[in-house]
Amino acid sequence: MTATATQVPSPPPAWRTRLSRWDVKSAPYLYIAPFFLLFALVGLFPLIYTAFVSLHDYDLLLGNNGFVGLENYGYVLTAERFWKALGNTFSIFLLSSVPQVIAAIAIAAVLDANLRAKTFWRMGVLVPYVVAPVAVGLIFNQVFADQSGLANAALQLIGLDPIGWHKEPLFAHIAISVMVNFRWTGYNTLIFLAAMQAIPRDILEAAVVDGASRLRAFFSVTVPMLRPTIIFVVITSTIGGLQIFDEPRMFDQIGLGGADRQWMTVTMYLYELGWGNQRDFGRASAVAWVLFIVIVVFALANYWLTSRISTSGDAHRTARSRKAVAR
């Protein structure tokens, strides 16, 4: 019998090997390419084009009238209304974001407990978020009406004087903050609820077994483990709060931020410059870029502050555990 020679398969062509290697290396980038293409189209290009317009005398009707450099920024930074709008924006942002995060964590903790009809209550907190902002503005505009509003009627029932919600800047900011919290608290609640459900239950049960009450376990275990989610919510609330437009725009019938612009925000001032009497897109674009820089600075500051608090808290707990071991 003759032994048959073993046939060795011939190696693939070099071009096919190179193509296979290129496919393996480029496939991940091709998968994420649609996002970056969409971002470049609807995010990056408008941002760059806004910077271009802010350096030109750009009229809404007449178009580009020439390069003016930083003149639009000089006008914006020396305008009294811009600084008033910036102060109003910060005031509304603080009055809405801080209570909103606290309330969202508290409601999420309640929804995370053993409740009947959990799905119903969890869907219920999201209902205000799906209501149109215009509808929310119209409803709360009547609630906080100066003469016959529901809020003033409730104050009179308990013996207090009615409040001029549309006259005093602070009360106007509080009313608008209530509108913002009504819409966004439920949305942030579901984010915190998802983070709470991701916490291992054995950690909470171990804390209870060690003698910690439910409240102590919540503040000593749940809240520290929610810090990454808190950082995310704080940053997104900062971005949204500094861009607020719908609620103050719909707070009265005129939509200019009050007779003395007492609740006009930066985005409302931007709208007034671009689509108001001036129709100056160059100045409006300058406001947009100044607001963009402010948002970036505040987002980085929030991230640094929350990260520092988280790091200091971890170090404090580590030091306490080391002392306990030493004893």
mmCIF file of C-alpha atoms in Angstrom:
data_model
loop_
_atom_site.group_PDB
_atom_site.id
_atom_site.type_symbol
_atom_site.label_atom_id
_atom_site.label_comp_id
_atom_site.label_asym_id
_atom_site.label_seq_id
_atom_site.Cartn_x
_atom_site.Cartn_y
_atom_site.Cartn_z
ATOM 1 C CA MET A 1 0.000 0.000 0.000
ATOM 2 C CA THR A 2 1.232 3.430 -0.863
ATOM 3 C CA ALA A 3 0.955 6.140 1.761
ATOM 4 C CA THR A 4 -1.037 9.106 0.630
ATOM 5 C CA ALA A 5 0.771 12.401 1.026
ATOM 6 C CA THR A 6 -0.825 14.799 3.455
ATOM 7 C CA GLN A 7 -2.019 17.881 1.623
ATOM 8 C CA VAL A 8 -1.090 21.103 3.392
ATOM 9 C CA PRO A 9 -3.621 23.892 2.681
ATOM 10 C CA SER A 10 -2.106 26.834 0.948
ATOM 11 C CA PRO A 11 -1.978 30.061 2.997
ATOM 12 C CA PRO A 12 -4.523 32.753 2.091
ATOM 13 C CA PRO A 13 -3.357 35.581 -0.096
ATOM 14 C CA ALA A 14 -1.576 38.410 1.616
ATOM 15 C CA TRP A 15 -4.227 40.960 0.611
ATOM 16 C CA ARG A 16 -6.952 38.856 2.266
ATOM 17 C CA THR A 17 -4.928 38.641 5.489
ATOM 18 C CA ARG A 18 -4.434 42.386 5.543
ATOM 19 C CA LEU A 19 -8.157 42.916 4.837
ATOM 20 C CA SER A 20 -9.100 40.629 7.722
ATOM 21 C CA ARG A 21 -6.800 42.471 10.120
ATOM 22 C CA TRP A 22 -8.148 45.833 8.961
ATOM 23 C CA ASP A 23 -11.705 44.595 9.481
ATOM 24 C CA VAL A 24 -10.973 43.521 13.050
ATOM 25 C CA LYS A 25 -9.308 46.839 13.900
ATOM 26 C CA SER A 26 -11.827 49.114 12.193
ATOM 27 C CA ALA A 27 -15.080 47.340 13.110
ATOM 28 C CA PRO A 28 -15.464 49.001 16.564
ATOM 29 C CA TYR A 29 -14.954 52.444 15.048
ATOM 30 C CA LEU A 30 -17.464 51.746 12.307
ATOM 31 C CA TYR A 31 -20.040 50.698 14.905
ATOM 32 C CA ILE A 32 -19.786 53.987 16.775
ATOM 33 C CA ALA A 33 -19.326 56.121 13.633
ATOM 34 C CA PRO A 34 -23.084 56.890 13.201
ATOM 35 C CA PHE A 35 -23.174 58.632 16.578
ATOM 36 C CA PHE A 36 -20.195 60.827 15.779
ATOM 37 C CA LEU A 37 -21.529 61.624 12.322
ATOM 38 C CA LEU A 38 -24.870 62.639 13.813
ATOM 39 C CA PHE A 39 -23.141 64.651 16.533
ATOM 40 C CA ALA A 40 -20.994 66.433 13.942
ATOM 41 C CA LEU A 41 -24.107 67.290 11.940
ATOM 42 C CA VAL A 42 -26.450 68.501 14.679
ATOM 43 C CA GLY A 43 -23.984 69.386 17.457
ATOM 44 C CA LEU A 44 -20.468 70.269 16.369
ATOM 45 C CA PHE A 45 -21.316 72.133 13.172
ATOM 46 C CA PRO A 46 -23.924 74.435 14.810
ATOM 47 C CA LEU A 47 -21.437 75.133 17.605
ATOM 48 C CA ILE A 48 -18.679 76.126 15.191
ATOM 49 C CA TYR A 49 -21.048 78.074 12.955
ATOM 50 C CA THR A 50 -22.408 79.963 15.983
ATOM 51 C CA ALA A 51 -18.844 80.969 16.846
ATOM 52 C CA PHE A 52 -18.412 82.210 13.258
ATOM 53 C CA VAL A 53 -21.640 84.222 13.383
ATOM 54 C CA SER A 54 -20.706 85.743 16.755
ATOM 55 C CA LEU A 55 -17.691 87.403 15.098
ATOM 56 C CA HIS A 56 -19.784 89.053 12.373
ATOM 57 C CA ASP A 57 -22.504 91.649 12.045
ATOM 58 C CA TYR A 58 -25.162 89.132 11.126
ATOM 59 C CA ASP A 59 -28.712 90.420 10.676
ATOM 60 C CA LEU A 60 -31.750 88.137 10.600
ATOM 61 C CA LEU A 61 -33.052 89.703 7.379
ATOM 62 C CA LEU A 62 -29.993 91.226 5.700
ATOM 63 C CA GLY A 63 -27.569 88.408 6.433
ATOM 64 C CA ASN A 64 -23.817 88.829 6.963
ATOM 65 C CA ASN A 65 -22.684 92.463 6.961
ATOM 66 C CA GLY A 66 -19.016 91.879 7.643
ATOM 67 C CA PHE A 67 -16.487 90.859 10.257
ATOM 68 C CA VAL A 68 -16.592 92.786 13.548
ATOM 69 C CA GLY A 69 -14.312 90.666 15.736
ATOM 70 C CA LEU A 70 -15.125 90.713 19.442
ATOM 71 C CA GLU A 71 -17.468 93.678 19.201
ATOM 72 C CA ASN A 72 -20.551 91.536 19.806
ATOM 73 C CA TYR A 73 -18.974 90.053 22.928
ATOM 74 C CA GLY A 74 -18.110 93.532 24.168
ATOM 75 C CA TYR A 75 -21.719 94.622 23.701
ATOM 76 C CA VAL A 76 -23.072 91.590 25.527
ATOM 77 C CA LEU A 77 -20.660 91.770 28.474
ATOM 78 C CA THR A 78 -21.401 95.473 29.015
ATOM 79 C CA ALA A 79 -25.183 95.162 28.661
ATOM 80 C CA GLU A 80 -27.111 95.560 31.912
ATOM 81 C CA ARG A 81 -29.827 93.179 30.789
ATOM 82 C CA PHE A 82 -27.330 90.379 30.218
ATOM 83 C CA TRP A 83 -26.049 90.523 33.796
ATOM 84 C CA LYS A 84 -29.591 90.755 35.138
ATOM 85 C CA ALA A 85 -30.549 87.737 33.029
ATOM 86 C CA LEU A 86 -27.477 85.855 34.256
ATOM 87 C CA GLY A 87 -28.352 86.603 37.888
ATOM 88 C CA ASN A 88 -31.945 85.499 37.328
ATOM 89 C CA THR A 89 -30.720 82.285 35.711
ATOM 90 C CA PHE A 90 -28.466 81.427 38.652
ATOM 91 C CA SER A 91 -31.224 82.219 41.142
ATOM 92 C CA ILE A 92 -33.784 80.014 39.392
ATOM 93 C CA PHE A 93 -31.179 77.300 38.910
ATOM 94 C CA LEU A 94 -30.286 77.145 42.616
ATOM 95 C CA LEU A 95 -33.916 77.321 43.763
ATOM 96 C CA SER A 96 -34.856 74.438 41.472
ATOM 97 C CA SER A 97 -31.866 72.111 41.224
ATOM 98 C CA VAL A 98 -30.977 71.742 44.914
ATOM 99 C CA PRO A 99 -34.505 70.863 46.158
ATOM 100 C CA GLN A 100 -35.038 68.768 43.043
ATOM 101 C CA VAL A 101 -32.091 66.448 43.707
ATOM 102 C CA ILE A 102 -33.004 66.064 47.390
ATOM 103 C CA ALA A 103 -36.666 65.357 46.610
ATOM 104 C CA ALA A 104 -35.740 62.911 43.840
ATOM 105 C CA ILE A 105 -33.527 60.874 46.184
ATOM 106 C CA ALA A 106 -36.225 60.821 48.883
ATOM 107 C CA ILE A 107 -38.984 59.749 46.474
ATOM 108 C CA ALA A 108 -36.719 57.115 44.924
ATOM 109 C CA ALA A 109 -36.063 55.676 48.385
ATOM 110 C CA VAL A 110 -39.821 55.396 48.988
ATOM 111 C CA LEU A 111 -40.384 53.751 45.603
ATOM 112 C CA ASP A 112 -37.546 51.326 46.294
ATOM 113 C CA ALA A 113 -39.362 50.016 49.368
ATOM 114 C CA ASN A 114 -41.925 47.221 49.358
ATOM 115 C CA LEU A 115 -44.988 49.110 48.165
ATOM 116 C CA ARG A 116 -48.187 47.848 46.686
ATOM 117 C CA ALA A 117 -48.683 48.677 42.999
ATOM 118 C CA LYS A 118 -45.009 49.560 42.517
ATOM 119 C CA THR A 119 -45.341 49.896 38.760
ATOM 120 C CA PHE A 120 -48.252 52.307 39.102
ATOM 121 C CA TRP A 121 -46.369 54.646 41.433
ATOM 122 C CA ARG A 122 -43.178 54.469 39.379
ATOM 123 C CA MET A 123 -45.063 55.351 36.218
ATOM 124 C CA GLY A 124 -46.953 58.069 38.078
ATOM 125 C CA VAL A 125 -43.849 60.061 38.985
ATOM 126 C CA LEU A 126 -42.986 60.310 35.279
ATOM 127 C CA VAL A 127 -46.355 61.749 34.219
ATOM 128 C CA PRO A 128 -45.373 65.430 34.813
ATOM 129 C CA TYR A 129 -42.307 64.932 32.608
ATOM 130 C CA VAL A 130 -44.403 63.961 29.576
ATOM 131 C CA VAL A 131 -46.714 66.967 29.945
ATOM 132 C CA ALA A 132 -45.934 69.662 27.388
ATOM 133 C CA PRO A 133 -43.937 72.580 28.853
ATOM 134 C CA VAL A 134 -46.439 75.040 27.408
ATOM 135 C CA ALA A 135 -49.282 73.297 29.242
ATOM 136 C CA VAL A 136 -47.287 73.319 32.489
ATOM 137 C CA GLY A 137 -46.567 77.024 32.040
ATOM 138 C CA LEU A 138 -50.197 77.903 31.387
ATOM 139 C CA ILE A 139 -51.433 75.904 34.393
ATOM 140 C CA PHE A 140 -48.927 77.305 36.857
ATOM 141 C CA ASN A 141 -49.385 80.797 35.469
ATOM 142 C CA GLN A 142 -52.942 80.551 36.743
ATOM 143 C CA VAL A 143 -51.899 78.928 40.016
ATOM 144 C CA PHE A 144 -49.506 81.803 40.748
ATOM 145 C CA ALA A 145 -51.754 84.583 39.436
ATOM 146 C CA ASP A 146 -51.440 87.776 41.459
ATOM 147 C CA GLN A 147 -55.143 88.414 41.938
ATOM 148 C CA SER A 148 -57.081 85.152 41.808
ATOM 149 C CA GLY A 149 -54.446 82.445 41.839
ATOM 150 C CA LEU A 150 -54.741 79.219 43.778
ATOM 151 C CA ALA A 151 -51.504 79.900 45.680
ATOM 152 C CA ASN A 152 -52.719 83.249 47.001
ATOM 153 C CA ALA A 153 -56.116 81.776 47.848
ATOM 154 C CA ALA A 154 -54.378 79.132 49.966
ATOM 155 C CA LEU A 155 -52.281 81.805 51.686
ATOM 156 C CA GLN A 156 -55.384 83.834 52.518
ATOM 157 C CA LEU A 157 -57.063 80.767 54.015
ATOM 158 C CA ILE A 158 -54.296 80.506 56.613
ATOM 159 C CA GLY A 159 -54.362 84.244 57.319
ATOM 160 C CA LEU A 160 -51.394 85.407 55.206
ATOM 161 C CA ASP A 161 -51.335 88.282 52.754
ATOM 162 C CA PRO A 162 -51.355 87.507 49.037
ATOM 163 C CA ILE A 163 -48.037 87.601 47.196
ATOM 164 C CA GLY A 164 -47.276 89.430 43.969
ATOM 165 C CA TRP A 165 -45.783 86.463 42.159
ATOM 166 C CA HIS A 166 -45.228 88.455 38.962
ATOM 167 C CA LYS A 167 -43.930 91.591 40.692
ATOM 168 C CA GLU A 168 -41.289 90.534 43.198
ATOM 169 C CA PRO A 169 -38.204 88.894 41.613
ATOM 170 C CA LEU A 170 -37.692 86.364 44.423
ATOM 171 C CA PHE A 171 -41.294 85.143 44.403
ATOM 172 C CA ALA A 172 -41.248 84.968 40.602
ATOM 173 C CA HIS A 173 -38.117 82.825 40.764
ATOM 174 C CA ILE A 174 -39.734 80.566 43.370
ATOM 175 C CA ALA A 175 -42.835 80.113 41.211
ATOM 176 C CA ILE A 176 -40.760 79.250 38.149
ATOM 177 C CA SER A 177 -38.653 76.858 40.247
ATOM 178 C CA VAL A 178 -41.826 75.070 41.329
ATOM 179 C CA MET A 179 -42.705 74.623 37.647
ATOM 180 C CA VAL A 180 -39.256 73.229 36.896
ATOM 181 C CA ASN A 181 -39.362 70.857 39.859
ATOM 182 C CA PHE A 182 -42.827 69.671 38.866
ATOM 183 C CA ARG A 183 -41.533 68.586 35.464
ATOM 184 C CA TRP A 184 -38.105 67.174 36.274
ATOM 185 C CA THR A 185 -38.267 65.663 39.774
ATOM 186 C CA GLY A 186 -39.938 62.484 38.529
ATOM 187 C CA TYR A 187 -37.384 62.057 35.740
ATOM 188 C CA ASN A 188 -34.467 62.263 38.173
ATOM 189 C CA THR A 189 -36.343 60.039 40.611
ATOM 190 C CA LEU A 190 -36.321 57.168 38.124
ATOM 191 C CA ILE A 191 -32.585 57.639 37.578
ATOM 192 C CA PHE A 192 -31.926 57.395 41.311
ATOM 193 C CA LEU A 193 -34.342 54.471 41.599
ATOM 194 C CA ALA A 194 -32.436 52.531 38.950
ATOM 195 C CA ALA A 195 -29.177 53.223 40.796
ATOM 196 C CA MET A 196 -30.681 52.111 44.115
ATOM 197 C CA GLN A 197 -31.895 48.840 42.638
ATOM 198 C CA ALA A 198 -28.367 48.159 41.396
ATOM 199 C CA ILE A 199 -27.030 48.247 44.972
ATOM 200 C CA PRO A 200 -26.517 44.673 46.254
ATOM 201 C CA ARG A 201 -29.184 43.848 48.814
ATOM 202 C CA ASP A 202 -26.801 41.840 50.946
ATOM 203 C CA ILE A 203 -24.879 45.021 51.779
ATOM 204 C CA LEU A 204 -28.022 46.710 53.108
ATOM 205 C CA GLU A 205 -29.063 43.556 54.958
ATOM 206 C CA ALA A 206 -25.625 43.295 56.538
ATOM 207 C CA ALA A 207 -25.904 46.877 57.786
ATOM 208 C CA VAL A 208 -29.301 46.134 59.328
ATOM 209 C CA VAL A 209 -27.995 42.940 60.918
ATOM 210 C CA ASP A 210 -25.112 44.929 62.430
ATOM 211 C CA GLY A 211 -27.672 47.080 64.228
ATOM 212 C CA ALA A 212 -28.103 50.024 61.848
ATOM 213 C CA SER A 213 -31.615 51.388 61.459
ATOM 214 C CA ARG A 214 -33.191 51.757 58.039
ATOM 215 C CA LEU A 215 -32.538 55.492 58.124
ATOM 216 C CA ARG A 216 -28.922 55.035 59.192
ATOM 217 C CA ALA A 217 -28.385 52.392 56.496
ATOM 218 C CA PHE A 218 -29.844 54.753 53.936
ATOM 219 C CA PHE A 219 -27.465 57.613 54.778
ATOM 220 C CA SER A 220 -24.418 55.440 55.511
ATOM 221 C CA VAL A 221 -24.746 52.867 52.727
ATOM 222 C CA THR A 222 -27.250 53.878 50.049
ATOM 223 C CA VAL A 223 -26.336 57.540 49.632
ATOM 224 C CA PRO A 224 -22.541 56.948 49.448
ATOM 225 C CA MET A 225 -23.092 54.290 46.782
ATOM 226 C CA LEU A 226 -25.255 56.737 44.827
ATOM 227 C CA ARG A 227 -22.462 59.298 44.491
ATOM 228 C CA PRO A 228 -21.657 58.549 40.813
ATOM 229 C CA THR A 229 -25.355 58.911 39.997
ATOM 230 C CA ILE A 230 -25.599 62.086 42.074
ATOM 231 C CA ILE A 231 -22.660 63.537 40.146
ATOM 232 C CA PHE A 232 -24.393 62.693 36.861
ATOM 233 C CA VAL A 233 -27.718 64.203 37.941
ATOM 234 C CA VAL A 234 -26.058 67.342 39.311
ATOM 235 C CA ILE A 235 -24.151 67.925 36.075
ATOM 236 C CA THR A 236 -27.194 67.345 33.854
ATOM 237 C CA SER A 237 -29.304 69.550 36.140
ATOM 238 C CA THR A 238 -26.678 72.269 35.852
ATOM 239 C CA ILE A 239 -26.722 72.113 32.069
ATOM 240 C CA GLY A 240 -30.518 72.116 31.905
ATOM 241 C CA GLY A 241 -30.963 74.723 34.646
ATOM 242 C CA LEU A 242 -28.672 77.252 33.005
ATOM 243 C CA GLN A 243 -30.473 76.764 29.676
ATOM 244 C CA ILE A 244 -33.981 77.219 31.106
ATOM 245 C CA PHE A 245 -36.371 78.875 28.677
ATOM 246 C CA ASP A 246 -39.851 77.309 28.508
ATOM 247 C CA GLU A 247 -41.053 77.926 32.063
ATOM 248 C CA PRO A 248 -40.055 81.616 32.390
ATOM 249 C CA ARG A 249 -41.191 82.280 28.835
ATOM 250 C CA MET A 250 -44.682 81.007 29.624
ATOM 251 C CA PHE A 251 -44.922 82.605 33.073
ATOM 252 C CA ASP A 252 -46.904 85.542 31.722
ATOM 253 C CA GLN A 253 -48.800 86.474 28.584
ATOM 254 C CA ILE A 254 -46.078 88.699 27.116
ATOM 255 C CA GLY A 255 -43.123 86.354 27.522
ATOM 256 C CA LEU A 256 -40.429 88.997 28.029
ATOM 257 C CA GLY A 257 -39.493 88.099 31.578
ATOM 258 C CA GLY A 258 -41.599 90.685 33.379
ATOM 259 C CA ALA A 259 -42.014 94.429 33.072
ATOM 260 C CA ASP A 260 -38.579 94.998 34.609
ATOM 261 C CA ARG A 261 -37.147 91.723 33.248
ATOM 262 C CA GLN A 262 -37.228 90.393 36.800
ATOM 263 C CA TRP A 263 -37.311 86.747 35.689
ATOM 264 C CA MET A 264 -35.719 86.987 32.247
ATOM 265 C CA THR A 265 -33.087 84.272 31.780
ATOM 266 C CA VAL A 266 -30.025 84.207 29.536
ATOM 267 C CA THR A 267 -31.766 82.128 26.875
ATOM 268 C CA MET A 268 -34.692 84.570 26.888
ATOM 269 C CA TYR A 269 -32.224 87.430 26.427
ATOM 270 C CA LEU A 270 -30.646 85.490 23.558
ATOM 271 C CA TYR A 271 -34.081 85.070 21.977
ATOM 272 C CA GLU A 272 -34.824 88.766 22.397
ATOM 273 C CA LEU A 273 -31.590 89.761 20.654
ATOM 274 C CA GLY A 274 -31.969 87.318 17.779
ATOM 275 C CA TRP A 275 -35.703 87.397 17.130
ATOM 276 C CA GLY A 276 -36.798 90.590 18.894
ATOM 277 C CA ASN A 277 -36.546 94.172 17.713
ATOM 278 C CA GLN A 278 -32.786 94.025 17.050
ATOM 279 C CA ARG A 279 -32.793 90.810 14.996
ATOM 280 C CA ASP A 280 -29.046 90.676 15.556
ATOM 281 C CA PHE A 281 -27.828 87.115 15.167
ATOM 282 C CA GLY A 282 -24.235 88.140 15.854
ATOM 283 C CA ARG A 283 -25.017 89.387 19.364
ATOM 284 C CA ALA A 284 -27.354 86.472 19.996
ATOM 285 C CA SER A 285 -24.594 84.061 18.981
ATOM 286 C CA ALA A 286 -22.196 85.841 21.333
ATOM 287 C CA VAL A 287 -24.670 85.295 24.175
ATOM 288 C CA ALA A 288 -24.900 81.626 23.205
ATOM 289 C CA TRP A 289 -21.138 81.194 23.399
ATOM 290 C CA VAL A 290 -20.852 83.050 26.696
ATOM 291 C CA LEU A 291 -23.571 80.796 28.084
ATOM 292 C CA PHE A 292 -21.731 77.753 26.728
ATOM 293 C CA ILE A 293 -18.549 78.780 28.548
ATOM 294 C CA VAL A 294 -20.479 79.431 31.775
ATOM 295 C CA ILE A 295 -22.107 75.998 31.575
ATOM 296 C CA VAL A 296 -18.756 74.281 30.990
ATOM 297 C CA VAL A 297 -17.174 76.106 33.942
ATOM 298 C CA PHE A 298 -20.065 75.275 36.276
ATOM 299 C CA ALA A 299 -20.206 71.650 35.121
ATOM 300 C CA LEU A 300 -16.486 71.222 35.799
ATOM 301 C CA ALA A 301 -16.858 72.965 39.170
ATOM 302 C CA ASN A 302 -19.757 70.683 40.116
ATOM 303 C CA TYR A 303 -17.794 67.624 39.053
ATOM 304 C CA TRP A 304 -14.750 68.726 41.059
ATOM 305 C CA LEU A 305 -16.824 69.550 44.139
ATOM 306 C CA THR A 306 -18.848 66.333 44.148
ATOM 307 C CA SER A 307 -15.754 64.241 43.441
ATOM 308 C CA ARG A 308 -13.901 65.964 46.276
ATOM 309 C CA ILE A 309 -16.789 65.334 48.664
ATOM 310 C CA SER A 310 -16.876 61.692 47.572
ATOM 311 C CA THR A 311 -13.110 61.284 48.051
ATOM 312 C CA SER A 312 -13.131 62.964 51.458
ATOM 313 C CA GLY A 313 -16.069 60.793 52.545
ATOM 314 C CA ASP A 314 -14.274 57.602 51.501
ATOM 315 C CA ALA A 315 -11.119 58.698 53.319
ATOM 316 C CA HIS A 316 -13.114 59.494 56.451
ATOM 317 C CA ARG A 317 -14.762 56.062 56.449
ATOM 318 C CA THR A 318 -11.389 54.366 55.891
ATOM 319 C CA ALA A 319 -9.875 56.247 58.824
ATOM 320 C CA ARG A 320 -12.774 55.255 61.078
ATOM 321 C CA SER A 321 -12.452 51.602 60.083
ATOM 322 C CA ARG A 322 -8.718 51.658 60.814
ATOM 323 C CA LYS A 323 -9.362 53.155 64.248
ATOM 324 C CA ALA A 324 -11.935 50.469 64.959
ATOM 325 C CA VAL A 325 -9.460 47.731 63.964
ATOM 326 C CA ALA A 326 -6.746 49.279 66.134
ATOM 327 C CA ARG A 327 -9.054 49.231 69.148
#
